[in-house]
């Protein structure tokens, strides 16, 4: 039997689906998703001409303050009362830029009062990497940036600078490319702290024209075998 929380999320989706897509300060709200009857996930597209605005104005703190400014707790009461996790995911050309997760008890408590300490370590590490990006990894690969997601997950966004998506055979990706990534996660000394703290790794690859090639997720049970 489905939980009441999941049904509430479904009703929230029904209430707004006729209004989506919606332009909110130049960022396009494209979808609202029920994820596992626990999270209401808001999907946004960030146009190229709004990337600077996005970097300067989109943060967890500002989202909470903005929604709390709506009278009678209209911006968050339903999610708080039904213990729904509110998630905001922002994409540019299908590439994930940022994920923001707001827990039910964060609406009226101190911000970050339930933050996982290692999640903060991930965030700081990601920021340091991004300060150096783009990074040319080898003659074919460029690291564009990293994104920290919820639940100790970090995504690395790469561009294959000399290739098109059509250059990659599915069998090659499954049989050679992905196993090689898993082996790198297992053996890279620089990732030892991440492995010890059960971080999940996501690797996103696009071709030189920005077309999707691969997004693979490597979980602790995969690299601790």
Phi, psi and omega in degrees: 000134181289149178285156176297327179301316179297322178293324177297317179299318178300320179293325177297319179295314180301323183293334185245351189299331179285345182263352182262137006285152183225133178274118178238101182054037178089348175266136188261113175283112189255340185197156171229125190238140170270113182250106175063024181058023180235320186245138166259117189252117179265124182255128180236145171256130179254108179296156181305323183281001179243011182296319180293316176302316180301312182297326185273338191238347183258111177212163179300315183298317182291324177296314180299313180298320181295314181288329178287344179282348179287131184303151175058032178059026184297340182274349186208352187301315182298315181292321180293312183295330182259010177054046177266134175275125181262126184237137176240122178242130184243129183238149169229118183052046178070006177259128181291125179264318185199146170235131178240128181242130178242118180280155183304323184274007178268348183293321184239012176250190176287136177301138177069015182289351177241017185295132173294124183304319182287336173300324177293323177297316178301316182298315180295320178297316179300317180298320179294319177297315183295331176297335181264348184283153002285146181243124176279111184282314176206189186296341183247346193234134176233129174274118183274317178185174174235155179225129176270127179253178181288165175059047175055054180232134179233135180248133176255124181255118184243154170239131173273099195286346181242011188227158171255157181304325182295344180287346187254117178282139182301319180298320178298315180298316184286321189270327184244310189294307182295314176303326177294320176298316180299318179295322177298317179297321180295323193250345183292117181300330181292346180257009184302315180297321177296316180298318181297334183252021171056045177284143172262134183252134175239130180241118182248128180237136172233160180274183186294345177257007178086010180274138182301136174247308190199142167224110182240143182245130182244112184265164180305323181292340178278324183263359178254008179296000000 
